Amino acid sequence: MVAKKKFYITTPIYYVNAEAHVGHIYTTIAADVIARWHRLQGEDVFFLTGTDEHGQKIQEIAEKNNLKPKEFVDKISTSFKQLFQAYNISNDFFIRTTDKKHEESVKKILQRLYDSGHIYKGHYEAYYCIGCEQYLNEADLVEGKCILHNRVPELRKEEAYLFKLSQFQDKLLKVIGSGEYCILPERKRKEILTFIQTGLKDISISRQKKQVSWGVELPFDKNHTCFVWVDAFWNYLTGLEMNHNFKKFWPVDVQLMAGDILRVHATIWPALLLATKNKLPKKLFVHGYFTFDGRKMSKTLGNVVNPMELVKKYSVDAVRYYLFRDIPFGEDGDFSETALKARYNGELANDLGNLVSRVLSLAEKNFNGKIKKHPIDKKLSAKLDLKKISKHMENLELHLALQEIMGFVRNCNKHVNDEKLWEKKGKDLGLHLYSLLEAIRISALLLQPFIPESTGKINKQLSIQLGSLKDCKFGLVKSYSVKKEGILFQKVDDEKHSHQQIDYFSIEPQLKKQGINVCMALIKNVPIANKNNKIEELKKEVAKKILEGNINNDNVLDGYREFYRKVGLDCLPAADNLVNLVKKNKGFPNINNVVDCYNAVSAETGLSFGAHDADRVDGGLRFKTANGSERFVPLGERLPVKINEEEYAFMDDKEILCRMDIKQCDKTKITKNTKNIILYAQGNRNVKDGYLKDAVVKVCETLKEIYGCEYSILKEV
Ligand code: MSP
């Protein structure tokens, strides 16, 4: 049997001087995406991450918190672990530099370096930034301060043990120059070569214990502790040793990090490996450093984004997706919640979520979820460029791979639209659905490294297992038995109202007595159509004519009817008009005034529709007669107007949403940003109950069929 290809990937181990921020989770997710991709290729993968727990910075913070260093690091290290779990990080091991085995291993290596003459006792003088835990050259300082931590470094002059880094200068230039020690992206390699050419000095690898006691003691001098970096680098080896698989996985295939720690990783780290006759890492990839609202994000500066909060607010996959879709991997970027929301709503919810929902709805509705194998629609399958995606992943162009996969998803949605699948039936529909289900299965497989939780949910709905990249072939599944479950990506909004639950409404008994009846539905994830300029123009024309007295009140309906015909909509009952508008406009009409239009046309049926943005409703939906004190801000206006006592109104807890004359309020108007809608049909006593419900269901079913929207009929209480 051929041995599986091995793949070993590492992240930096993170300082535990404070809780993790988005920067740490960024590198860790990147490593997770790459590790998962290699697992999908059938490789034997080892993915290591962990925490760097010694050194002056941590010693000082623990003291400030009145905790022993070990108690302090235990606490923070646990929070890193929990965070990684919350983000579905699939690391094979989590190393801590305070692990006894790691400390022992570091001592052994220090002894070896000392015995082989690579370490000697001397005096050291240099600037040191505690934030970086690194020595800085004068050239690194701006106005005498470390740029990253905005603080003045200490000038250290002390007795120390030094590592003969200078001896490795030529060798490092050679291995980095030739690509044997591959540093990517290219500009980073060049940058580091220039730095090494300016000359490498021997570096201090110890501190006197009386200054820094929180570190690994030098085996050959009990008065000194080891420089935190030498201790930390060794994690990449001890992480394997502790799992008894050093031989199998060393040398490491990919080491990820940001530019802040490139210099030490391109000098001290390979020099230590060369000095101890270990093989060099194959590839070191430097991703971008991102800012938050334009400023560097760091624990020391205190402008951090808490990744746990992000999960609670948006979901794990929303963050995972955004980080690799929006910020080109390898380039600097700016973290922005606005961009996160836009990517999530626009691409995960609208593109992927809707595709799955639409295809599964059609399969359930027409075939009870059972779809047999059919020939593949080549027009669709040809849109997937697997080679391109694999190439991008190999080159660690994670953002380009994701862009390509999501482009395919968008094409699948386009296919549903172009083929008007909701109008198709029987074999013709089955044919398309099989190809689309295969497309969804393959997309989910390719997306699994990026959004494992959601793709797991997709697989569950398709009743299939994950599989490997070899399964990215169309026509593999013999038959599908699909079952829709919940909403994959619930859209997010800024509004405080966005997550409220609406499940009932009420009608005042007095109105009930008058024969007022309502059927109301909550419809989720509704795409909103672009403004229909033609209708808007016509409406203005009608309004103008009314003003000029060219259409008197009696003729208003006739006027609407005429204009309605002009935009190609027949004068049908309200539900049909609305259904036709939905179909024609590619979404729900986003101008509430259109309501006047279709309702007016159908006024004689005694039924009218109302539609509101469900996420802007302030609870307590009810139909009642006003007492004259309620607030009402009409559509398009900013200030409340008076409402007459005894006027019939549709309200929430705060204000009137719709007045008797079908004038809606501004607050709940349907706009391009609306995602969930409450839609109701109301009628007088001439309208039969069933008719109202049929009308609402008709519109909801259309939205479900075409756009995969979920809906529920609200209880009347
Ligand atoms: N403990 C050392 C690393 C030792 S590895 C042998 C350390 N720790 S750290 O907590 O400061 O982590 C630095 C790393 O976290 C960066 O190299 C990068 O991987 C990640 N990031 C921290 N902030 C980041 C951004 N603002 N943007 C991108 N990555 C970020 O250095």
XYZ file of N, CA, C and O in Angstrom, residues 399-500:
408
model
N -8.382 33.388 -0.762
C -9.458 34.292 -1.183
C -9.871 34.034 -2.625
O -11.047 34.116 -2.967
N -8.898 33.683 -3.475
C -9.237 33.445 -4.888
C -9.980 32.114 -5.044
O -10.909 32.010 -5.857
N -9.582 31.141 -4.246
C -10.290 29.849 -4.291
C -11.745 30.061 -3.880
O -12.678 29.601 -4.542
N -11.921 30.805 -2.809
C -13.273 31.045 -2.292
C -14.103 31.846 -3.313
O -15.281 31.546 -3.553
N -13.459 32.799 -3.916
C -14.145 33.615 -4.932
C -14.632 32.737 -6.086
O -15.744 32.875 -6.569
N -13.776 31.814 -6.492
C -14.102 30.929 -7.609
C -15.278 30.010 -7.240
O -16.214 29.841 -8.015
N -15.237 29.442 -6.032
C -16.316 28.521 -5.630
C -17.640 29.291 -5.543
O -18.671 28.828 -6.026
N -17.581 30.473 -4.959
C -18.820 31.230 -4.796
C -19.341 31.747 -6.142
O -20.537 31.946 -6.313
N -18.433 31.930 -7.084
C -18.849 32.309 -8.444
C -19.688 31.182 -9.034
O -20.709 31.413 -9.691
N -19.265 29.963 -8.767
C -20.012 28.807 -9.259
C -21.399 28.749 -8.605
O -22.410 28.512 -9.269
N -21.431 29.018 -7.294
C -22.714 29.015 -6.574
C -23.656 30.052 -7.203
O -24.842 29.792 -7.428
N -23.096 31.201 -7.508
C -23.924 32.250 -8.122
C -24.457 31.797 -9.481
O -25.586 32.052 -9.856
N -23.603 31.083 -10.220
C -24.038 30.550 -11.510
C -25.186 29.567 -11.361
O -26.058 29.488 -12.214
N -25.147 28.800 -10.285
C -26.229 27.825 -10.045
C -27.542 28.573 -9.812
O -28.589 28.183 -10.323
N -27.468 29.647 -9.045
C -28.675 30.450 -8.812
C -29.193 31.034 -10.118
O -30.389 31.078 -10.367
N -28.251 31.458 -10.938
C -28.624 32.047 -12.224
C -29.329 30.980 -13.081
O -30.296 31.269 -13.775
N -28.815 29.769 -12.975
C -29.409 28.658 -13.719
C -30.882 28.479 -13.320
O -31.751 28.326 -14.181
N -31.142 28.531 -12.007
C -32.531 28.388 -11.525
C -33.390 29.500 -12.130
O -34.490 29.248 -12.623
N -32.853 30.716 -12.137
C -33.615 31.849 -12.678
C -33.801 31.734 -14.183
O -34.909 31.860 -14.693
N -32.677 31.485 -14.889
C -32.749 31.443 -16.354
C -33.711 30.368 -16.831
O -34.447 30.547 -17.786
N -33.676 29.241 -16.143
C -34.525 28.120 -16.563
C -35.929 28.211 -15.973
O -36.750 27.332 -16.208
N -36.172 29.228 -15.151
C -37.478 29.406 -14.489
C -37.975 28.069 -13.934
O -39.048 27.574 -14.294
N -37.160 27.507 -13.061
C -37.469 26.149 -12.593
C -38.808 26.049 -11.893
O -39.434 24.996 -11.885
N -39.253 27.122 -11.268
C -40.521 27.056 -10.539
C -41.710 26.864 -11.480
O -42.787 26.519 -11.057
N -41.455 27.076 -12.779
C -42.544 26.857 -13.736
C -42.480 25.457 -14.337
O -43.351 25.037 -15.066
N -41.368 24.755 -14.070
C -41.193 23.443 -14.703
C -41.808 22.337 -13.844
O -41.974 22.498 -12.634
N -42.065 21.231 -14.474
C -42.652 20.085 -13.763
C -42.014 18.799 -14.296
O -41.271 18.826 -15.279
N -42.290 17.694 -13.639
C -41.959 16.353 -14.131
C -40.495 16.129 -14.448
O -39.601 16.656 -13.784
N -40.261 15.358 -15.525
C -38.910 14.923 -15.868
C -37.984 16.114 -16.111
O -36.815 16.108 -15.694
N -38.520 17.108 -16.795
C -37.735 18.294 -17.130
C -37.175 18.931 -15.851
O -35.986 19.268 -15.763
N -38.044 19.028 -14.854
C -37.618 19.624 -13.584
C -36.624 18.697 -12.877
O -35.573 19.143 -12.386
N -36.916 17.398 -12.862
C -36.051 16.415 -12.202
C -34.634 16.478 -12.743
O -33.645 16.391 -12.006
N -34.539 16.655 -14.051
C -33.250 16.745 -14.740
C -32.409 17.885 -14.163
O -31.253 17.719 -13.784
N -33.038 19.041 -14.084
C -32.325 20.217 -13.564
C -31.999 20.035 -12.087
O -30.919 20.403 -11.635
N -32.962 19.491 -11.348
C -32.749 19.378 -9.901
C -31.593 18.433 -9.587
O -30.800 18.689 -8.687
N -31.464 17.341 -10.362
C -30.357 16.422 -10.078
C -29.016 17.142 -10.289
O -28.125 17.082 -9.441
N -28.902 17.846 -11.408
C -27.645 18.570 -11.675
C -27.379 19.589 -10.585
O -26.242 19.761 -10.133
N -28.428 20.269 -10.151
C -28.248 21.299 -9.122
C -27.875 20.682 -7.777
O -27.052 21.227 -7.041
N -28.466 19.540 -7.469
C -28.109 18.885 -6.202
C -26.651 18.438 -6.232
O -25.926 18.562 -5.242
N -26.226 17.939 -7.388
C -24.817 17.566 -7.521
C -23.932 18.811 -7.360
O -22.885 18.766 -6.719
N -24.389 19.909 -7.938
C -23.622 21.165 -7.842
C -23.538 21.622 -6.388
O -22.485 22.071 -5.920
N -24.637 21.472 -5.660
C -24.636 21.875 -4.248
C -23.711 20.951 -3.451
O -22.918 21.399 -2.627
N -23.800 19.659 -3.724
C -22.947 18.695 -2.999
C -21.467 19.041 -3.221
O -20.676 19.114 -2.261
N -21.103 19.290 -4.469
C -19.692 19.564 -4.778
C -19.273 20.918 -4.182
O -18.184 21.044 -3.618
N -20.154 21.893 -4.268
C -19.814 23.205 -3.683
C -19.605 23.061 -2.182
O -18.683 23.653 -1.613
N -20.459 22.275 -1.540
C -20.338 22.107 -0.083
C -19.026 21.411 0.267
O -18.374 21.753 1.252
N -18.632 20.491 -0.573
C -17.361 19.778 -0.347
C -16.195 20.768 -0.448
O -15.298 20.796 0.399
N -16.238 21.583 -1.479
C -15.153 22.548 -1.685
C -15.160 23.644 -0.623
O -14.126 24.204 -0.272
N -16.355 23.946 -0.129
C -16.456 25.015 0.876
C -16.198 24.512 2.290
O -16.029 25.306 3.211
N -16.179 23.193 2.453
C -16.049 22.637 3.807
C -14.869 23.203 4.583
O -15.002 23.554 5.756
N -13.682 23.342 3.984
C -12.579 23.908 4.768
C -12.872 25.313 5.284
O -12.404 25.685 6.349
N -13.685 26.061 4.561
C -13.952 27.446 4.959
C -15.111 27.535 5.955
O -15.029 28.240 6.941
N -16.196 26.842 5.659
C -17.391 26.952 6.508
C -17.886 25.551 6.892
O -18.943 25.104 6.437
N -17.131 24.873 7.742
C -17.452 23.463 8.013
C -18.809 23.237 8.666
O -19.461 22.229 8.390
N -19.245 24.185 9.510
C -20.517 23.961 10.192
C -21.678 23.995 9.192
O -22.521 23.103 9.163
N -21.697 25.011 8.357
C -22.806 25.149 7.398
C -22.780 24.053 6.350
O -23.833 23.547 5.953
N -21.592 23.677 5.902
C -21.559 22.629 4.878
C -21.988 21.291 5.496
O -22.594 20.469 4.815
N -21.717 21.131 6.785
C -22.209 19.934 7.487
C -23.730 19.915 7.454
O -24.349 18.875 7.223
N -24.333 21.093 7.671
C -25.799 21.169 7.653
C -26.337 20.885 6.249
O -27.377 20.252 6.082
N -25.619 21.368 5.242
C -26.068 21.115 3.860
C -26.024 19.608 3.590
O -26.984 19.023 3.082
N -24.900 18.993 3.960
C -24.771 17.547 3.727
C -25.887 16.771 4.413
O -26.404 15.801 3.877
N -26.238 17.238 5.614
C -27.301 16.550 6.358
C -28.623 16.650 5.583
O -29.357 15.671 5.452
N -28.891 17.816 5.042
C -30.145 17.988 4.287
C -30.144 17.167 2.999
O -31.174 16.776 2.499
N -28.921 16.944 2.455
C -28.827 16.134 1.235
C -28.721 14.645 1.571
O -28.675 13.811 0.669
N -28.628 14.331 2.880
C -28.402 12.961 3.363
C -27.163 12.345 2.727
O -27.208 11.224 2.206
N -26.056 13.090 2.721
C -24.804 12.509 2.202
C -23.674 12.772 3.180
O -23.752 13.665 4.013
N -22.613 11.979 3.055
C -21.421 12.160 3.888
C -20.480 13.116 3.169
O -20.581 13.319 1.966
N -19.495 13.627 3.918
C -18.587 14.621 3.358
C -17.809 14.138 2.132
O -17.818 14.777 1.096
N -17.125 12.991 2.222
C -16.330 12.509 1.090
C -14.989 13.215 0.972
O -14.578 13.944 1.873
N -14.306 12.987 -0.169
C -13.005 13.632 -0.366
C -13.021 14.398 -1.681
O -13.984 14.326 -2.436
N -11.897 15.081 -1.966
C -11.888 15.904 -3.184
C -12.082 15.071 -4.458
O -12.517 15.591 -5.478
N -11.772 13.791 -4.350
C -11.984 12.904 -5.514
C -13.473 12.854 -5.885
O -13.839 12.523 -6.998
N -14.326 13.153 -4.914
C -15.775 13.072 -5.171
C -16.336 14.330 -5.829
O -17.545 14.473 -5.963
N -15.450 15.233 -6.222
C -15.936 16.455 -6.878
C -16.238 16.186 -8.349
O -15.802 16.913 -9.238
N -16.938 15.111 -8.612
C -17.310 14.774 -9.997
C -18.817 14.795 -10.080
O -19.492 14.262 -9.195
N -19.335 15.339 -11.157
C -20.788 15.354 -11.341
C -21.280 13.964 -11.715
O -20.609 13.241 -12.453
N -22.434 13.600 -11.195
C -23.068 12.338 -11.583
C -22.668 11.176 -10.695
O -22.838 10.017 -11.061
N -22.101 11.485 -9.531
C -21.614 10.432 -8.643
C -22.727 9.814 -7.788
O -22.751 8.621 -7.552
N -23.660 10.663 -7.361
C -24.704 10.177 -6.446
C -25.836 9.516 -7.242
O -26.325 10.084 -8.225
N -26.190 8.298 -6.835
C -27.194 7.527 -7.607
C -28.594 8.098 -7.438
O -29.372 8.163 -8.378
N -28.926 8.472 -6.223
C -30.235 9.106 -6.029
C -30.188 9.931 -4.747
O -29.439 9.601 -3.823
N -30.941 10.994 -4.735
C -30.982 11.862 -3.560
C -32.288 11.681 -2.808
O -33.338 11.446 -3.418
N -32.191 11.817 -1.495
C -33.399 11.888 -0.688
C -33.177 13.078 0.237
O -32.460 12.987 1.227
N -33.722 14.221 -0.147
C -33.369 15.454 0.567
C -34.476 15.888 1.522
O -35.648 15.567 1.331
N -34.052 16.615 2.558
C -35.025 17.098 3.538
C -34.557 18.456 4.043
O -33.464 18.568 4.591
N -35.381 19.447 3.800
C -35.002 20.804 4.232
C -35.088 20.935 5.746
O -36.026 20.433 6.360
N -34.095 21.632 6.315
C -34.123 21.850 7.769
C -33.694 23.270 8.080
O -32.537 23.616 7.869
N -34.616 24.070 8.536
C -34.287 25.418 9.019
C -33.609 26.310 7.994
O -33.445 25.953 6.829
N -33.199 27.477 8.476
C -32.544 28.453 7.595
C -31.038 28.328 7.787
O -30.543 28.370 8.904
N -30.320 28.164 6.688
C -28.864 27.982 6.793
C -28.167 29.234 7.304
O -27.333 29.185 8.184
N -28.494 30.357 6.707
C -27.850 31.612 7.094
C -28.922 32.663 7.356
O -29.505 33.188 6.404
N -29.191 32.901 8.613
C -30.175 33.922 8.975
C -29.516 35.269 8.752
O -28.455 35.544 9.308
N -30.115 36.095 7.923
C -29.473 37.382 7.630
C -29.306 38.212 8.895
O -30.090 38.094 9.828
N -28.288 39.052 8.912
C -28.062 39.902 10.082
C -28.281 41.368 9.708
O -28.132 41.759 8.570
N -28.641 42.133 10.710
C -28.913 43.541 10.487
C -28.405 44.336 11.679
O -28.228 43.805 12.766
N -28.195 45.611 11.482
C -27.757 46.499 12.557
C -28.833 46.684 13.609
O -28.573 46.929 14.758
N -30.063 46.621 13.135
C -31.164 47.024 13.992
C -31.300 46.141 15.224
O -31.183 44.940 15.159
N -31.607 46.778 16.328
C -31.762 46.039 17.579
C -32.932 45.059 17.495
O -33.000 44.091 18.198
N -33.849 45.359 16.564
C -35.055 44.524 16.455
C -34.806 43.210 15.733
O -35.646 42.363 15.725
N -33.643 43.089 15.089
C -33.538 42.074 14.064
C -33.784 40.635 14.523
O -34.097 39.818 13.703
N -33.613 40.337 15.814
C -33.765 38.933 16.168
C -35.045 38.636 16.925
O -35.178 37.598 17.539
N -35.981 39.569 16.918
C -37.178 39.316 17.687
C -38.058 38.267 17.007
O -38.005 38.059 15.802
